[in-house]
Short mmCIF file of C-alpha atoms in Angstrom, two decimals:
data_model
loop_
_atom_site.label_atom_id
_atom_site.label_comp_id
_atom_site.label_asym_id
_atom_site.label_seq_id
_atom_site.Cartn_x
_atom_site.Cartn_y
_atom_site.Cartn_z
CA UNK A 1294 -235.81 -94.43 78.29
CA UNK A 1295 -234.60 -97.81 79.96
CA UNK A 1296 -232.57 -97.61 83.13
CA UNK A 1297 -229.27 -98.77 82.40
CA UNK A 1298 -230.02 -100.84 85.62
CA UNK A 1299 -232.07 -103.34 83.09
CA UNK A 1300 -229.44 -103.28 79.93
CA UNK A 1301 -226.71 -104.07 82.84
CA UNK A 1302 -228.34 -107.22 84.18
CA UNK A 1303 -229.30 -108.19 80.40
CA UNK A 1304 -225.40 -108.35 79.93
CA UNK A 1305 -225.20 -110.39 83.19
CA UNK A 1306 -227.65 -112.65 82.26
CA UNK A 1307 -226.32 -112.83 78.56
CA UNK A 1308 -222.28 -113.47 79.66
CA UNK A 1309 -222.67 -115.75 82.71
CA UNK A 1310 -223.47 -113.33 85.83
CA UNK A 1311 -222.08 -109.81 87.29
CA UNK A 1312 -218.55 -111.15 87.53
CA UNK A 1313 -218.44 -113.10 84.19
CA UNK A 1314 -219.40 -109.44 82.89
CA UNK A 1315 -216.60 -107.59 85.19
CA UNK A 1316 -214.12 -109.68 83.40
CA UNK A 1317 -214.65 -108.72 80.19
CA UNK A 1318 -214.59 -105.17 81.08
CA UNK A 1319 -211.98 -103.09 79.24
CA UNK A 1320 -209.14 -101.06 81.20
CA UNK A 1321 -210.56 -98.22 83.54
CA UNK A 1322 -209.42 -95.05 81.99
CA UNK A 1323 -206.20 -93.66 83.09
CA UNK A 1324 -206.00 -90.00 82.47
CA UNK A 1325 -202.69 -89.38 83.90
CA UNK A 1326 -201.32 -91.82 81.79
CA UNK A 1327 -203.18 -90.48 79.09
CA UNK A 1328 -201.56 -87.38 79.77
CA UNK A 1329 -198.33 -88.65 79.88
CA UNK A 1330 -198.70 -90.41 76.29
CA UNK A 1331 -195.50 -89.24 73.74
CA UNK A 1332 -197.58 -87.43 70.62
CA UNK A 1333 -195.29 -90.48 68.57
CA UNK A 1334 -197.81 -92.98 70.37
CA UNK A 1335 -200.88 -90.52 69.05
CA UNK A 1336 -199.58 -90.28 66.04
CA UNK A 1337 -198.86 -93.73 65.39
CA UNK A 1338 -202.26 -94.65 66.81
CA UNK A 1339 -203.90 -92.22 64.05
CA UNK A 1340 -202.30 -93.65 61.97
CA UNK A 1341 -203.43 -97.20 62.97
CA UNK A 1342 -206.79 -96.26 62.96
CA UNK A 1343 -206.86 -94.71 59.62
CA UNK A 1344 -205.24 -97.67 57.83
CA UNK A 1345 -207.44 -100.28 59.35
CA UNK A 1346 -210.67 -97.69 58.15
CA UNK A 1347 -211.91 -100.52 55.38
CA UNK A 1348 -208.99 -103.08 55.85
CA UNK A 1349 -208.48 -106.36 57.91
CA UNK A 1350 -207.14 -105.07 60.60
CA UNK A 1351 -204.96 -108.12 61.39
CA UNK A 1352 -202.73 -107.56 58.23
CA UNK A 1353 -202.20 -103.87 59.52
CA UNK A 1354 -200.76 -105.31 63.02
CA UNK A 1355 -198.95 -108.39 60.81
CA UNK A 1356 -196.91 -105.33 58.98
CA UNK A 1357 -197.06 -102.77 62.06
CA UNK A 1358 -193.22 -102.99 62.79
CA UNK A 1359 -192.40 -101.83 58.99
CA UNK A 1360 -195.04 -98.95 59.73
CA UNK A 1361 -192.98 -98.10 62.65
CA UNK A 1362 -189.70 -98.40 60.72
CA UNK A 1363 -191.19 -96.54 57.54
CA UNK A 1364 -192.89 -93.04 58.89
CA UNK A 1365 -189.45 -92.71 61.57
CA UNK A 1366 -191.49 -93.98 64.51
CA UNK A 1367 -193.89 -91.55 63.99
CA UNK A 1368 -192.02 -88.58 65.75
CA UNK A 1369 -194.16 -85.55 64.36
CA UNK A 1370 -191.43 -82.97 64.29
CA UNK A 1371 -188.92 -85.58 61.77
CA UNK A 1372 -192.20 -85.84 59.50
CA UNK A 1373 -192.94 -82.54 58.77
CA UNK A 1374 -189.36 -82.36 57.93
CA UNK A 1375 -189.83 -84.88 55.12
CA UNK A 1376 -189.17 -83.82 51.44
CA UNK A 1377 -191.58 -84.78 48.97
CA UNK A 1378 -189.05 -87.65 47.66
CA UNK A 1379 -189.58 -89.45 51.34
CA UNK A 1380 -193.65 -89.32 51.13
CA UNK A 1381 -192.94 -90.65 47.28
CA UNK A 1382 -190.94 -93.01 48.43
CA UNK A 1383 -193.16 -94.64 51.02
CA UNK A 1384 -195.59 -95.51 47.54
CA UNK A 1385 -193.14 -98.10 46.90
CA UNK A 1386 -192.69 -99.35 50.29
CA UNK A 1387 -193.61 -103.04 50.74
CA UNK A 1388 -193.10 -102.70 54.55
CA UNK A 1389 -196.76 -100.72 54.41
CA UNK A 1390 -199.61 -100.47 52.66
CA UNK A 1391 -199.26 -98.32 49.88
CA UNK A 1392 -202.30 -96.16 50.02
CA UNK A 1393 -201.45 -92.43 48.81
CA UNK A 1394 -204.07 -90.91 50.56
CA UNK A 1395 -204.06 -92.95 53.67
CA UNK A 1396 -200.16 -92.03 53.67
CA UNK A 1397 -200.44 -88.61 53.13
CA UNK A 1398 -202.69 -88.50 56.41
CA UNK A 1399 -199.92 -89.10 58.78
CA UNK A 1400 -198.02 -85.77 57.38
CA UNK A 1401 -201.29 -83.88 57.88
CA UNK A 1402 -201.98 -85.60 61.09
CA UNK A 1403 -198.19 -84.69 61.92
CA UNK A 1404 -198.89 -81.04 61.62
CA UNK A 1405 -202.37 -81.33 63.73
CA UNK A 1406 -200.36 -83.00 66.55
CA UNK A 1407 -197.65 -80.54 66.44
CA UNK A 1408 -200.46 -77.34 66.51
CA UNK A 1409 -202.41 -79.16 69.61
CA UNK A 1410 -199.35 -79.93 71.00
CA UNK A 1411 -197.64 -76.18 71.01
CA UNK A 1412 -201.45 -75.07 72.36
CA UNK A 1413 -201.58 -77.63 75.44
CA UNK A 1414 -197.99 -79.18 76.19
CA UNK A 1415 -198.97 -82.64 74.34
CA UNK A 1416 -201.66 -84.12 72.47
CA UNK A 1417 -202.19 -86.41 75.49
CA UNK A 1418 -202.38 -83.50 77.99
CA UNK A 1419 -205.41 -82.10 75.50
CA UNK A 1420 -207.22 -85.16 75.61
CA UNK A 1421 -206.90 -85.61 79.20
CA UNK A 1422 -208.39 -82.65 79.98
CA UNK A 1423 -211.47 -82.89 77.39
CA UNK A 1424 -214.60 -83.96 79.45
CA UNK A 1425 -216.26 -87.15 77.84
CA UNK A 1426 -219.91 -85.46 79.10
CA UNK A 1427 -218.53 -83.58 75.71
CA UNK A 1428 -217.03 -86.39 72.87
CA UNK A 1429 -219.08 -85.72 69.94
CA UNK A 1430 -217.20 -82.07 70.33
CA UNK A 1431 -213.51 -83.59 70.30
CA UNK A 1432 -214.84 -85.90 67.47
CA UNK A 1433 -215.82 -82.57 65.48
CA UNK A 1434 -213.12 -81.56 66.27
CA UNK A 1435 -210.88 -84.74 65.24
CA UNK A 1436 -212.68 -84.59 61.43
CA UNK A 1437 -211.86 -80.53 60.82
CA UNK A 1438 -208.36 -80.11 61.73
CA UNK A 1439 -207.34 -83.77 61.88
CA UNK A 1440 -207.11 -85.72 58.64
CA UNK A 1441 -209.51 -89.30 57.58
CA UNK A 1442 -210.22 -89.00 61.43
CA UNK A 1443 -213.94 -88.43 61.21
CA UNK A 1444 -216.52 -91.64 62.18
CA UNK A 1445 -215.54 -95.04 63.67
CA UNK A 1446 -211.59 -93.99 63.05
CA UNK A 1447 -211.61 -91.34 65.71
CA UNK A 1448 -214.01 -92.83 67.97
CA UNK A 1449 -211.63 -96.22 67.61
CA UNK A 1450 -209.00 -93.68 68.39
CA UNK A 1451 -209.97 -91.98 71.63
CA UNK A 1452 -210.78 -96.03 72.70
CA UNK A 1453 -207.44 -97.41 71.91
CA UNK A 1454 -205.23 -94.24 73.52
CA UNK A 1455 -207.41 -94.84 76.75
CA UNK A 1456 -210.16 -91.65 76.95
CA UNK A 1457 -213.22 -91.94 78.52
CA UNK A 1458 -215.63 -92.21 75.37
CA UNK A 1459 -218.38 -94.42 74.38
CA UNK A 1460 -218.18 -96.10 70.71
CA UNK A 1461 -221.44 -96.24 68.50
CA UNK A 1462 -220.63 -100.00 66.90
CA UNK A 1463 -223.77 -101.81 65.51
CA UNK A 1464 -224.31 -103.57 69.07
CA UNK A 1465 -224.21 -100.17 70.61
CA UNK A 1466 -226.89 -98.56 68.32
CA UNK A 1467 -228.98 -101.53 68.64
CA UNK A 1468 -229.00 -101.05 72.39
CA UNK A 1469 -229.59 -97.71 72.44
CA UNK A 1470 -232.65 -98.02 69.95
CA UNK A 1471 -234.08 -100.94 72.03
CA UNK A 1472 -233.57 -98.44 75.30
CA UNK A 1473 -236.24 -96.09 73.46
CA UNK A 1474 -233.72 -94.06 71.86
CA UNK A 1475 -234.92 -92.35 68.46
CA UNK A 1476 -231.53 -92.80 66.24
CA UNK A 1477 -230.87 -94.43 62.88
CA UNK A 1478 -229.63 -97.92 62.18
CA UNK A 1479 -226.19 -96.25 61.84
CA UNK A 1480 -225.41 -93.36 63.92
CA UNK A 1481 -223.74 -90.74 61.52
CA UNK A 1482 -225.32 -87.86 61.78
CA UNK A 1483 -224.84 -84.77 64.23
CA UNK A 1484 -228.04 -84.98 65.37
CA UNK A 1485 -228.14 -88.54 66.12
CA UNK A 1486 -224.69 -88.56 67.87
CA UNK A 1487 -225.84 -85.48 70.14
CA UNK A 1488 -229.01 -87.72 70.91
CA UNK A 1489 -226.19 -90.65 71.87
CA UNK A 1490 -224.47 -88.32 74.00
CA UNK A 1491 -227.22 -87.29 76.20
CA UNK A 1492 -228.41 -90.52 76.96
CA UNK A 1493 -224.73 -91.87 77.66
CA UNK A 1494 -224.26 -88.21 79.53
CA UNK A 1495 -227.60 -89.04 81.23
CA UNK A 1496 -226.60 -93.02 82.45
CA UNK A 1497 -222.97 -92.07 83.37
CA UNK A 1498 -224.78 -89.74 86.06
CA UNK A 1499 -227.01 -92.32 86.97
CA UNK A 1500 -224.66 -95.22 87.38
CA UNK A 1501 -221.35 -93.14 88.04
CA UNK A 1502 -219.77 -96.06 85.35
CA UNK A 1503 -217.08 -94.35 82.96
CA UNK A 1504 -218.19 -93.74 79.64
CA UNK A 1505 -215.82 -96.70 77.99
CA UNK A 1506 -217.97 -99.36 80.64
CA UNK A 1507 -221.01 -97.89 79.93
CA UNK A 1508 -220.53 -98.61 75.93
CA UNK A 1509 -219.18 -101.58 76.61
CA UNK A 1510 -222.15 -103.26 78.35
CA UNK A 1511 -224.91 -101.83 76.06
CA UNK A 1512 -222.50 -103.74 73.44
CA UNK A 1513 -222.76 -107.06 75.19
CA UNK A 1514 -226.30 -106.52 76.41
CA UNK A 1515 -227.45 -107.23 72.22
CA UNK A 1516 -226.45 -109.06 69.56
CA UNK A 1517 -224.93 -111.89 68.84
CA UNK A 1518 -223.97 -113.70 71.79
CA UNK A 1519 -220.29 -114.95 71.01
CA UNK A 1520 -218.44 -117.25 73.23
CA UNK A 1521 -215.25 -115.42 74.92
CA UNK A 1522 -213.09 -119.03 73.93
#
C-alpha cells in the first residue's frame, strides 16, 4: 500500500503547497463539544441528512427554518408525544418536504435518540466516546436501530456533528484504489468498508492525522481538480 506520505504531497502539489492544503482542512474534531451536543441538534442533523439522501441539498437548507418550526425543533421527548394527526399533518406541510417515509424517520429516529440517550447521558456523550479506529461498527450500528441512516447519510452524519470518521465519497474510493487498495468502484459492502477501515486505521497510526484529515486529503489528492473561488 502507498504511504500516505505520497497521497499527502499529491494534495500539496494538486492545491498550491502544504499551506494552501492546511487551509482547506475541515475543523479538528472536538469531542468535548461533541459531547456536549443537545440530542435536538442530533436529531435535527438526522434528519438533515436523511432528507438531502437523493435531493439538492441547497433546497433542504433554503426551507431548513420551516423544518425547525414543523418537527418542534426537533426535541425528541415532544415527538414521541405526537398523535398520529401531527405526523398526518406534516404531509400537508409546505414549510417541508412532504416525503412520508422520510418524515416518519424523524419519529423513529426520535425513539433511537431517546434509547441511546437513557443508556449513555446523551447521544453526543455516545458518540464521543466511540473510537473512530472502530466507525464501520457505529455505522452498523446507525442502519439497525436508527432509521434511513445506513450509507453516505450516516457517514455525512458523524461528519457534520464533528466525530472523528473518514467518508468513502467517489474521490475517496478512487484514492484508496490508486493506494493499492482492493475495493469496488463504490464502497458498499461490509467487506469493502472493513478493508477501508484498516487502511485508514493503519495511516492514522502512521501519520497521527485524525481520521476526518486523513479523508479529507485522499479526497483532494484525486479527481477533479476544482478551483476553491
Amino acid at each position: 500500500m502507498t504511504s500516505f506520505k505520497t497521497i499527502r504531497a499529491r494534495a500539496e502539489k494538486r492545491k498550491g503547497g502544504p499551506k494552501a492544503l492546511d487551509k482547506l482542512m475541515p475543523d479538528k474534531p472536538d469531542l468535548k463539544g461533541l459531547a456536549k451536543l443537545g440530542d435536538d441538534r442530533i436529531l435535527a442533523e438526522m434528519t438533515k441528512r436523511v432528507f438531502c439522501a437523493g435531493f439538492a441539498w441547497s433546497v433542504i437548507d433554503s426551507k431548513w427554518d420551516g423544518f425547525e418550526e414543523a418537527f418542534l425543533r426537533f426535541k425528541p421527548a415532544e415527538l414521541t408525544f405526537q398523535p398520529e394527526e401531527y405526523w398526518e399533518s406534516l404531509l400537508r406541510d409546505a414549510r417541508i418536504v412532504r416525503n412520508g417515509a422520510k418524515i416518519m424517520s424523524v419519529r423513529d429516529n426520535a425513539i433511537f435518540v431517546q434509547e441511546i440517550a437513557k443508556e449513555h447521558g446523551s447521544f453526543g456523550k455516545f458518540l464521543a466516546k466511540w473510537p473512530p479506529s472502530n466507525e464501520i461498527g457505529l455505522l452498523d450500528l446507525l442502519t439497525k436501530r436508527g432509521s434511513r441512516l445506513g450509507g453516505n447519510s450516516g457517514q455525512m452524519l458523524l461528519r457534520f456533528v464533528g466525530w472523528d470518521g473518514f467518508v468513502t465519497s467517489r474521490d475517496v474510493a478512487i484514492c484508496l484504489r490508486d493506494a493499492g487498495l482492493d475495493i469496488a468502484d463504490e464502497v458498499k459492502s461490509k467487506g469493502d468498508l472493513a478493508k477501508v477501515q484498516a487502511q485508514f486505521n493503519a495511516w492514522a497510526e502512521e501519520t497521527g492525522l485524525s481520521y476526518t484529515y486523513l479523508s479529507r486529503i485522499c479526497a483532494l489528492s484525486v479527481g477533479e481538480n476544482r478551483s476553491e473561488h
